[in-house]
Amino acid sequence: MKEVVIVGGGTAGTMLANRLARDAAPEIAGGELRVTVISNKEDHLYQPGLLYIPFRLKKPEELMRKVKDVLHPSVRLIFGEAVHIDAERKVVTTDGGQRFPYDYAVIATGSHPQPDQIPGLLEAGHIFYTVDGALKLQQAMDTFRGGKVVIAVGLPHKCPVAPLEFTMMFEDWARKKGIRDKTDITYCYPLARPYGTESVANMAQREFESRGVHIETFFLMEEVDTKKKELVSIDGRRIPFDLLVVIPPHKGSTFSQKSGFSDEEGWMPTDRNRLNLADQADIFVIGDATNLPISKAGSVAHFESEILAANLVDRIRGGPGERLYHGKVFCFIETGLDKATYIAFDYANPPSPVTPSKPVHWAKLSYNNMHWVNLQGIM
């Protein structure tokens, strides 16, 4: 029996497992293949939906389902913390001492915010990249009556356009609440422009200038001065705030960092086309865990899982499994509470945002609601 072991029960791991369960159904039914997912969480969280919680547009329960309920019944689900992968013996080990031999292993352990890297952030600021953080920010916005708002970004982070989305949604929200004239908004970014890609940065620059949002570039956060309520950069700039929203830098998972394969930040060196771990023919990496020069976003996991599933099924059936991933990404971008744009790009073709519109906004909301179908790997 061939064994595929997937470490991680998030979007990337779930999509891949479900695609394999569907596309290799004859082999699974015949006892020729077993697909195992090792998940350290019992709940699957639709992370892009966290953006809407501070604005009371989504509730946490709308974004969560049990992992066991979103996986195909033919997939073996193991709850536990994977702690080691032995590439020589081809075994994944969990913290409970369970050992899972594999023919093919897939690392889909995601990326994780590191708010503790910015001293004072958790005491005086807010994040919306966790359920608890988004709810805390929601409470702060409920009582906000105007003042200085600072939105600051650390790199790298998942959902790359989310800070832009939050800023434009917040500005729209403040206007609709009748407090925009009492609210000063500053957006801080560590690069020379408000986004890493030129076309998206230009769009953001235009939107921010038209809305009166101030931009601070080359702003690398050092700490939050909790007594003075100021955000401090490494070059000594200090920006006062009444409400601070920070997108902290992210790292790879603890499993990735302890694997012996990752870089210092926990990102796994991954072949940009074949998706195998560097120098490993039978270990693959998908989703946010890779070091690929593309967005850490759900659509990337979608397109990667599509390619990898096809290749794994082909190899299981004796073929070479030679389909290539070309860096395909698709992202919606909310530009307020009722308009959005989108970008589509790959390794060779840069993004070009379309004009924001209400139809694109409704398309994004529809896509959010379709996530649970999308997870099944049938789209």
CSV table of C-alpha atoms in Angstrom, one decimal:
chain,number,residue,atom,x,y,z
A,1,MET,CA,0.0,0.0,0.0
A,2,LYS,CA,1.2,3.5,-0.9
A,3,GLU,CA,1.1,6.0,1.9
A,4,VAL,CA,0.7,9.8,1.5
A,5,VAL,CA,1.1,11.6,4.8
A,6,ILE,CA,0.1,15.3,4.9
A,7,VAL,CA,1.2,17.4,7.9
A,8,GLY,CA,-1.3,20.1,8.4
A,9,GLY,CA,-5.1,20.2,8.4
A,10,GLY,CA,-5.5,23.8,7.2
A,11,THR,CA,-6.6,25.0,3.7
A,12,ALA,CA,-3.6,23.6,1.8
A,13,GLY,CA,-3.6,20.2,3.5
A,14,THR,CA,-7.3,19.8,3.4
A,15,MET,CA,-7.6,20.7,-0.3
A,16,LEU,CA,-4.8,18.3,-1.2
A,17,ALA,CA,-6.2,15.4,0.8
A,18,ASN,CA,-9.7,15.9,-0.7
A,19,ARG,CA,-8.4,16.0,-4.2
A,20,LEU,CA,-6.4,12.9,-3.7
A,21,ALA,CA,-9.5,11.2,-2.1
A,22,ARG,CA,-11.5,12.0,-5.2
A,23,ASP,CA,-8.9,11.5,-8.0
A,24,ALA,CA,-7.4,8.3,-6.5
A,25,ALA,CA,-10.7,6.9,-5.3
A,26,PRO,CA,-10.2,3.5,-7.1
A,27,GLU,CA,-6.7,3.0,-5.4
A,28,ILE,CA,-8.1,4.0,-2.0
A,29,ALA,CA,-11.1,1.7,-2.3
A,30,GLY,CA,-8.9,-1.1,-3.5
A,31,GLY,CA,-6.4,-0.8,-0.5
A,32,GLU,CA,-3.6,0.4,-2.8
A,33,LEU,CA,-3.4,3.9,-1.3
A,34,ARG,CA,-4.0,5.5,2.1
A,35,VAL,CA,-4.1,9.3,2.6
A,36,THR,CA,-3.4,10.5,6.2
A,37,VAL,CA,-3.7,14.0,7.5
A,38,ILE,CA,-2.0,15.0,10.8
A,39,SER,CA,-3.7,18.0,12.3
A,40,ASN,CA,-2.9,19.8,15.5
A,41,LYS,CA,-6.3,21.5,15.5
A,42,GLU,CA,-9.8,20.1,15.6
A,43,ASP,CA,-11.3,23.2,14.1
A,44,HIS,CA,-10.8,24.5,10.5
A,45,LEU,CA,-10.7,28.3,10.4
A,46,TYR,CA,-11.4,30.3,7.2
A,47,GLN,CA,-8.7,32.8,8.0
A,48,PRO,CA,-9.5,35.5,5.3
A,49,GLY,CA,-12.9,35.9,7.1
A,50,LEU,CA,-11.2,37.3,10.1
A,51,LEU,CA,-10.9,40.7,8.3
A,52,TYR,CA,-14.7,41.1,8.6
A,53,ILE,CA,-15.0,40.4,12.4
A,54,PRO,CA,-13.9,43.8,13.6
A,55,PHE,CA,-16.6,45.4,11.4
A,56,ARG,CA,-19.3,43.0,12.7
A,57,LEU,CA,-19.7,41.7,9.2
A,58,LYS,CA,-18.8,38.1,10.2
A,59,LYS,CA,-19.1,36.0,13.4
A,60,PRO,CA,-16.4,33.5,14.4
A,61,GLU,CA,-18.8,30.6,14.2
A,62,GLU,CA,-19.4,31.4,10.5
A,63,LEU,CA,-15.7,30.9,9.8
A,64,MET,CA,-15.2,27.6,11.6
A,65,ARG,CA,-16.0,24.0,11.0
A,66,LYS,CA,-14.7,20.7,12.4
A,67,VAL,CA,-11.7,19.4,10.5
A,68,LYS,CA,-13.3,16.0,10.5
A,69,ASP,CA,-16.3,17.4,8.8
A,70,VAL,CA,-14.4,19.1,5.9
A,71,LEU,CA,-12.2,16.1,5.1
A,72,HIS,CA,-13.4,13.3,2.7
A,73,PRO,CA,-14.5,10.2,4.7
A,74,SER,CA,-11.8,8.1,3.1
A,75,VAL,CA,-9.0,10.3,4.5
A,76,ARG,CA,-7.5,9.0,7.7
A,77,LEU,CA,-7.4,11.9,10.2
A,78,ILE,CA,-4.9,11.9,13.1
A,79,PHE,CA,-5.1,14.7,15.8
A,80,GLY,CA,-1.6,15.4,17.1
A,81,GLU,CA,1.5,17.6,16.8
A,82,ALA,CA,3.9,16.4,14.2
A,83,VAL,CA,7.4,16.9,15.7
A,84,HIS,CA,9.8,15.2,13.3
A,85,ILE,CA,10.2,14.0,9.7
A,86,ASP,CA,12.9,11.5,9.0
A,87,ALA,CA,13.6,11.8,5.3
A,88,GLU,CA,16.0,8.8,5.3
A,89,ARG,CA,13.6,6.4,6.9
A,90,LYS,CA,10.6,8.1,5.4
A,91,VAL,CA,8.7,8.5,8.7
A,92,VAL,CA,6.7,11.3,10.3
A,93,THR,CA,6.6,11.2,14.2
A,94,THR,CA,4.0,13.0,16.4
A,95,ASP,CA,4.4,14.3,20.0
A,96,GLY,CA,2.5,11.2,21.2
A,97,GLY,CA,5.2,8.9,19.7
A,98,GLN,CA,3.1,7.7,16.8
A,99,ARG,CA,5.1,7.0,13.7
A,100,PHE,CA,3.7,7.3,10.2
A,101,PRO,CA,5.7,5.8,7.4
A,102,TYR,CA,5.2,7.5,4.0
A,103,ASP,CA,5.9,7.1,0.3
A,104,TYR,CA,5.1,10.7,-0.2
A,105,ALA,CA,5.0,13.4,2.6
A,106,VAL,CA,3.5,16.8,2.2
A,107,ILE,CA,4.2,19.7,4.6
A,108,ALA,CA,1.3,22.1,4.8
A,109,THR,CA,1.9,23.7,8.2
A,110,GLY,CA,1.1,27.3,7.3
A,111,SER,CA,2.5,30.6,8.6
A,112,HIS,CA,1.9,32.1,12.0
A,113,PRO,CA,1.8,35.7,13.3
A,114,GLN,CA,4.5,36.6,15.8
A,115,PRO,CA,3.1,39.6,17.8
A,116,ASP,CA,5.6,39.0,20.6
A,117,GLN,CA,8.3,40.2,18.2
A,118,ILE,CA,7.0,43.7,18.7
A,119,PRO,CA,7.3,44.6,22.5
A,120,GLY,CA,4.2,46.3,23.8
A,121,LEU,CA,2.0,45.3,20.9
A,122,LEU,CA,-0.3,42.9,22.8
A,123,GLU,CA,-0.6,45.3,25.7
A,124,ALA,CA,-1.5,48.5,23.7
A,125,GLY,CA,-2.3,47.4,20.2
A,126,HIS,CA,-4.6,45.1,18.2
A,127,ILE,CA,-4.3,42.4,15.6
A,128,PHE,CA,-7.0,40.8,13.5
A,129,TYR,CA,-5.1,37.7,12.3
A,130,THR,CA,-6.5,35.5,15.2
A,131,VAL,CA,-10.1,35.0,16.3
A,132,ASP,CA,-9.3,36.5,19.8
A,133,GLY,CA,-7.5,39.4,18.3
A,134,ALA,CA,-10.2,40.2,15.8
A,135,LEU,CA,-12.9,40.1,18.6
A,136,LYS,CA,-10.8,42.4,20.8
A,137,LEU,CA,-10.4,44.8,18.0
A,138,GLN,CA,-14.2,44.7,17.4
A,139,GLN,CA,-14.7,45.7,21.0
A,140,ALA,CA,-12.3,48.6,20.6
A,141,MET,CA,-14.0,49.8,17.4
A,142,ASP,CA,-17.4,49.6,19.1
A,143,THR,CA,-16.3,52.3,21.6
A,144,PHE,CA,-14.1,54.3,19.2
A,145,ARG,CA,-15.3,57.9,18.8
A,146,GLY,CA,-12.4,59.4,16.8
A,147,GLY,CA,-8.7,60.0,17.3
A,148,LYS,CA,-5.4,58.9,15.8
A,149,VAL,CA,-5.5,55.5,14.1
A,150,VAL,CA,-2.3,53.8,13.1
A,151,ILE,CA,-2.2,50.7,10.9
A,152,ALA,CA,1.3,49.2,10.7
A,153,VAL,CA,2.6,46.2,8.8
A,154,GLY,CA,5.5,43.8,9.4
A,155,LEU,CA,6.9,41.5,6.8
A,156,PRO,CA,6.4,38.7,5.8
A,157,HIS,CA,2.8,38.0,6.5
A,158,LYS,CA,0.0,35.9,5.0
A,159,CYS,CA,-3.0,37.4,3.1
A,160,PRO,CA,-0.7,40.2,1.8
A,161,VAL,CA,-3.4,42.5,0.7
A,162,ALA,CA,-5.3,42.3,4.0
A,163,PRO,CA,-3.6,45.4,5.6
A,164,LEU,CA,-4.7,47.5,2.5
A,165,GLU,CA,-8.2,46.0,2.8
A,166,PHE,CA,-8.5,46.8,6.5
A,167,THR,CA,-7.3,50.4,6.0
A,168,MET,CA,-9.8,51.1,3.2
A,169,MET,CA,-12.6,49.4,5.0
A,170,PHE,CA,-11.8,51.2,8.2
A,171,GLU,CA,-11.8,54.6,6.5
A,172,ASP,CA,-15.2,53.8,4.9
A,173,TRP,CA,-16.5,52.5,8.2
A,174,ALA,CA,-15.4,55.8,10.0
A,175,ARG,CA,-17.2,57.8,7.3
A,176,LYS,CA,-20.4,55.8,7.6
A,177,LYS,CA,-20.2,56.1,11.4
A,178,GLY,CA,-20.0,59.9,11.1
A,179,ILE,CA,-16.6,60.2,12.8
A,180,ARG,CA,-14.3,60.5,9.8
A,181,ASP,CA,-13.7,64.2,10.4
A,182,LYS,CA,-12.5,63.3,13.9
A,183,THR,CA,-10.3,60.5,12.7
A,184,ASP,CA,-6.7,60.7,11.5
A,185,ILE,CA,-5.5,57.5,9.8
A,186,THR,CA,-1.8,56.6,9.2
A,187,TYR,CA,-0.6,53.6,7.3
A,188,CYS,CA,3.0,52.4,8.1
A,189,TYR,CA,4.8,50.0,5.7
A,190,PRO,CA,8.4,48.8,5.8
A,191,LEU,CA,9.2,49.3,2.1
A,192,ALA,CA,9.5,52.3,-0.2
A,193,ARG,CA,5.8,52.2,-1.1
A,194,PRO,CA,2.6,51.0,0.6
A,195,TYR,CA,2.8,47.5,-1.0
A,196,GLY,CA,5.5,45.3,-2.4
A,197,THR,CA,4.2,45.0,-6.0
A,198,GLU,CA,4.3,48.3,-8.0
A,199,SER,CA,0.9,48.1,-9.6
A,200,VAL,CA,-0.9,47.3,-6.3
A,201,ALA,CA,1.2,49.9,-4.5
A,202,ASN,CA,0.1,52.5,-7.1
A,203,MET,CA,-3.5,51.6,-6.7
A,204,ALA,CA,-3.2,51.8,-2.9
A,205,GLN,CA,-1.4,55.2,-3.1
A,206,ARG,CA,-4.2,56.6,-5.2
A,207,GLU,CA,-6.9,55.2,-2.9
A,208,PHE,CA,-5.2,56.4,0.2
A,209,GLU,CA,-4.5,59.9,-1.1
A,210,SER,CA,-8.1,60.3,-2.2
A,211,ARG,CA,-9.3,59.3,1.2
A,212,GLY,CA,-6.8,61.4,3.2
A,213,VAL,CA,-4.9,58.4,4.6
A,214,HIS,CA,-1.3,59.3,5.6
A,215,ILE,CA,1.5,56.9,4.5
A,216,GLU,CA,4.7,56.3,6.3
A,217,THR,CA,7.2,54.3,4.3
A,218,PHE,CA,10.4,52.5,5.3
A,219,PHE,CA,8.7,52.1,8.7
A,220,LEU,CA,10.2,49.1,10.5
A,221,MET,CA,8.5,48.6,13.8
A,222,GLU,CA,10.7,48.3,16.9
A,223,GLU,CA,8.3,48.6,19.8
A,224,VAL,CA,5.1,50.0,21.1
A,225,ASP,CA,5.6,52.6,23.8
A,226,THR,CA,2.7,51.6,26.0
A,227,LYS,CA,3.0,54.6,28.4
A,228,LYS,CA,3.1,57.3,25.7
A,229,LYS,CA,0.9,55.3,23.3
A,230,GLU,CA,3.3,55.7,20.4
A,231,LEU,CA,4.5,53.3,17.8
A,232,VAL,CA,8.3,53.4,17.4
A,233,SER,CA,10.4,52.5,14.4
A,234,ILE,CA,14.0,51.4,14.4
A,235,ASP,CA,15.1,54.8,13.0
A,236,GLY,CA,13.5,56.5,16.0
A,237,ARG,CA,10.3,57.8,14.4
A,238,ARG,CA,7.4,57.9,16.9
A,239,ILE,CA,3.8,58.0,15.8
A,240,PRO,CA,1.1,58.6,18.5
A,241,PHE,CA,-2.1,56.6,18.4
A,242,ASP,CA,-5.5,56.2,20.1
A,243,LEU,CA,-6.1,53.0,18.2
A,244,LEU,CA,-3.2,50.8,16.9
A,245,VAL,CA,-3.8,47.9,14.5
A,246,VAL,CA,-0.7,45.9,13.6
A,247,ILE,CA,-0.1,43.1,11.2
A,248,PRO,CA,2.9,41.4,12.9
A,249,PRO,CA,5.6,39.5,11.0
A,250,HIS,CA,5.0,35.8,10.4
A,251,LYS,CA,7.1,32.7,10.7
A,252,GLY,CA,6.8,29.1,9.6
A,253,SER,CA,5.4,26.5,12.0
A,254,THR,CA,7.4,25.1,14.9
A,255,PHE,CA,7.4,21.8,13.0
A,256,SER,CA,9.0,23.5,10.0
A,257,GLN,CA,11.6,25.3,12.2
A,258,LYS,CA,12.6,22.0,13.9
A,259,SER,CA,12.6,19.9,10.8
A,260,GLY,CA,16.2,20.6,9.9
A,261,PHE,CA,15.2,21.7,6.4
A,262,SER,CA,13.8,25.3,6.9
A,263,ASP,CA,15.6,28.6,7.0
A,264,GLU,CA,15.8,30.6,10.3
A,265,GLU,CA,12.2,31.9,9.9
A,266,GLY,CA,10.7,28.5,9.4
A,267,TRP,CA,10.1,28.7,5.6
A,268,MET,CA,10.8,25.5,3.7
A,269,PRO,CA,13.0,25.7,0.6
A,270,THR,CA,10.7,24.6,-2.2
A,271,ASP,CA,11.1,24.0,-5.9
A,272,ARG,CA,9.1,26.8,-7.5
A,273,ASN,CA,7.6,24.5,-10.2
A,274,ARG,CA,7.6,21.0,-8.9
A,275,LEU,CA,6.8,21.9,-5.2
A,276,ASN,CA,9.2,19.3,-3.8
A,277,LEU,CA,11.3,20.2,-0.7
A,278,ALA,CA,14.8,21.1,-1.9
A,279,ASP,CA,16.9,17.9,-2.5
A,280,GLN,CA,14.0,15.7,-1.5
A,281,ALA,CA,12.1,13.8,-4.3
A,282,ASP,CA,9.3,12.5,-2.0
A,283,ILE,CA,8.7,15.4,0.3
A,284,PHE,CA,6.6,18.3,-0.9
A,285,VAL,CA,5.6,21.7,0.5
A,286,ILE,CA,2.4,23.7,-0.3
A,287,GLY,CA,0.6,26.7,1.0
A,288,ASP,CA,2.1,29.3,3.3
A,289,ALA,CA,4.9,27.0,4.5
A,290,THR,CA,7.0,27.4,1.4
A,291,ASN,CA,9.7,30.0,0.7
A,292,LEU,CA,8.3,30.7,-2.8
A,293,PRO,CA,8.4,34.3,-4.1
A,294,ILE,CA,4.6,34.6,-4.2
A,295,SER,CA,1.7,35.5,-1.9
A,296,LYS,CA,1.0,33.5,1.2
A,297,ALA,CA,-2.7,33.2,0.3
A,298,GLY,CA,-5.5,30.7,0.1
A,299,SER,CA,-5.6,30.8,-3.7
A,300,VAL,CA,-2.0,29.7,-3.8
A,301,ALA,CA,-2.8,26.7,-1.8
A,302,HIS,CA,-5.7,26.0,-4.1
A,303,PHE,CA,-3.6,26.1,-7.3
A,304,GLU,CA,-0.7,24.3,-5.8
A,305,SER,CA,-2.9,21.5,-4.4
A,306,GLU,CA,-4.4,21.1,-7.9
A,307,ILE,CA,-1.0,20.5,-9.4
A,308,LEU,CA,0.5,18.4,-6.7
A,309,ALA,CA,-2.6,16.1,-6.5
A,310,ALA,CA,-2.4,15.4,-10.2
A,311,ASN,CA,1.3,14.6,-9.9
A,312,LEU,CA,1.0,12.4,-6.9
A,313,VAL,CA,-1.9,10.4,-8.5
A,314,ASP,CA,0.2,10.0,-11.7
A,315,ARG,CA,3.2,8.8,-9.7
A,316,ILE,CA,1.1,6.4,-7.7
A,317,ARG,CA,-0.1,5.0,-11.0
A,318,GLY,CA,3.4,4.6,-12.3
A,319,GLY,CA,3.7,7.9,-14.3
A,320,PRO,CA,6.3,10.6,-13.9
A,321,GLY,CA,4.0,13.3,-12.4
A,322,GLU,CA,5.4,16.2,-14.4
A,323,ARG,CA,2.8,19.0,-14.2
A,324,LEU,CA,4.3,22.3,-13.2
A,325,TYR,CA,3.1,25.1,-11.0
A,326,HIS,CA,3.8,28.5,-12.5
A,327,GLY,CA,3.1,30.7,-9.5
A,328,LYS,CA,-0.6,31.3,-10.2
A,329,VAL,CA,-2.3,33.6,-7.7
A,330,PHE,CA,-5.7,35.2,-7.5
A,331,CYS,CA,-6.7,37.7,-4.8
A,332,PHE,CA,-9.8,39.9,-4.2
A,333,ILE,CA,-9.1,43.2,-2.6
A,334,GLU,CA,-11.8,45.0,-0.6
A,335,THR,CA,-11.5,48.8,-1.2
A,336,GLY,CA,-14.2,49.7,1.3
A,337,LEU,CA,-17.3,48.2,2.7
A,338,ASP,CA,-19.1,47.8,-0.6
A,339,LYS,CA,-16.5,47.9,-3.4
A,340,ALA,CA,-13.5,45.7,-4.3
A,341,THR,CA,-11.0,44.9,-7.0
A,342,TYR,CA,-8.9,41.8,-7.8
A,343,ILE,CA,-5.5,40.8,-9.0
A,344,ALA,CA,-4.4,37.7,-10.9
A,345,PHE,CA,-0.7,37.0,-11.6
A,346,ASP,CA,2.0,34.4,-11.7
A,347,TYR,CA,5.8,34.2,-11.8
A,348,ALA,CA,6.0,35.7,-15.3
A,349,ASN,CA,3.1,38.1,-15.3
A,350,PRO,CA,2.7,40.9,-12.6
A,351,PRO,CA,-0.7,41.9,-11.2
A,352,SER,CA,-2.9,44.6,-12.6
A,353,PRO,CA,-5.8,45.6,-10.4
A,354,VAL,CA,-9.1,46.3,-12.1
A,355,THR,CA,-11.2,49.3,-11.3
A,356,PRO,CA,-13.0,48.8,-7.9
A,357,SER,CA,-16.7,48.1,-8.2
A,358,LYS,CA,-19.6,46.7,-6.3
A,359,PRO,CA,-20.0,43.6,-8.4
A,360,VAL,CA,-16.4,42.6,-7.5
A,361,HIS,CA,-17.2,43.1,-3.8
A,362,TRP,CA,-20.2,40.8,-4.1
A,363,ALA,CA,-18.0,38.3,-6.0
A,364,LYS,CA,-15.6,38.3,-3.0
A,365,LEU,CA,-18.4,37.8,-0.5
A,366,SER,CA,-19.7,34.9,-2.6
A,367,TYR,CA,-16.3,33.4,-2.8
A,368,ASN,CA,-15.9,33.6,1.0
A,369,ASN,CA,-19.2,31.7,1.4
A,370,MET,CA,-18.0,29.1,-1.2
A,371,HIS,CA,-14.9,28.3,0.8
A,372,TRP,CA,-16.4,25.1,2.2
A,373,VAL,CA,-17.2,23.8,-1.2
A,374,ASN,CA,-13.8,24.9,-2.5
A,375,LEU,CA,-12.1,22.8,0.2
A,376,GLN,CA,-13.6,19.7,-1.3
A,377,GLY,CA,-11.3,20.1,-4.3
A,378,ILE,CA,-14.0,20.1,-6.9
A,379,MET,CA,-13.6,23.7,-8.1
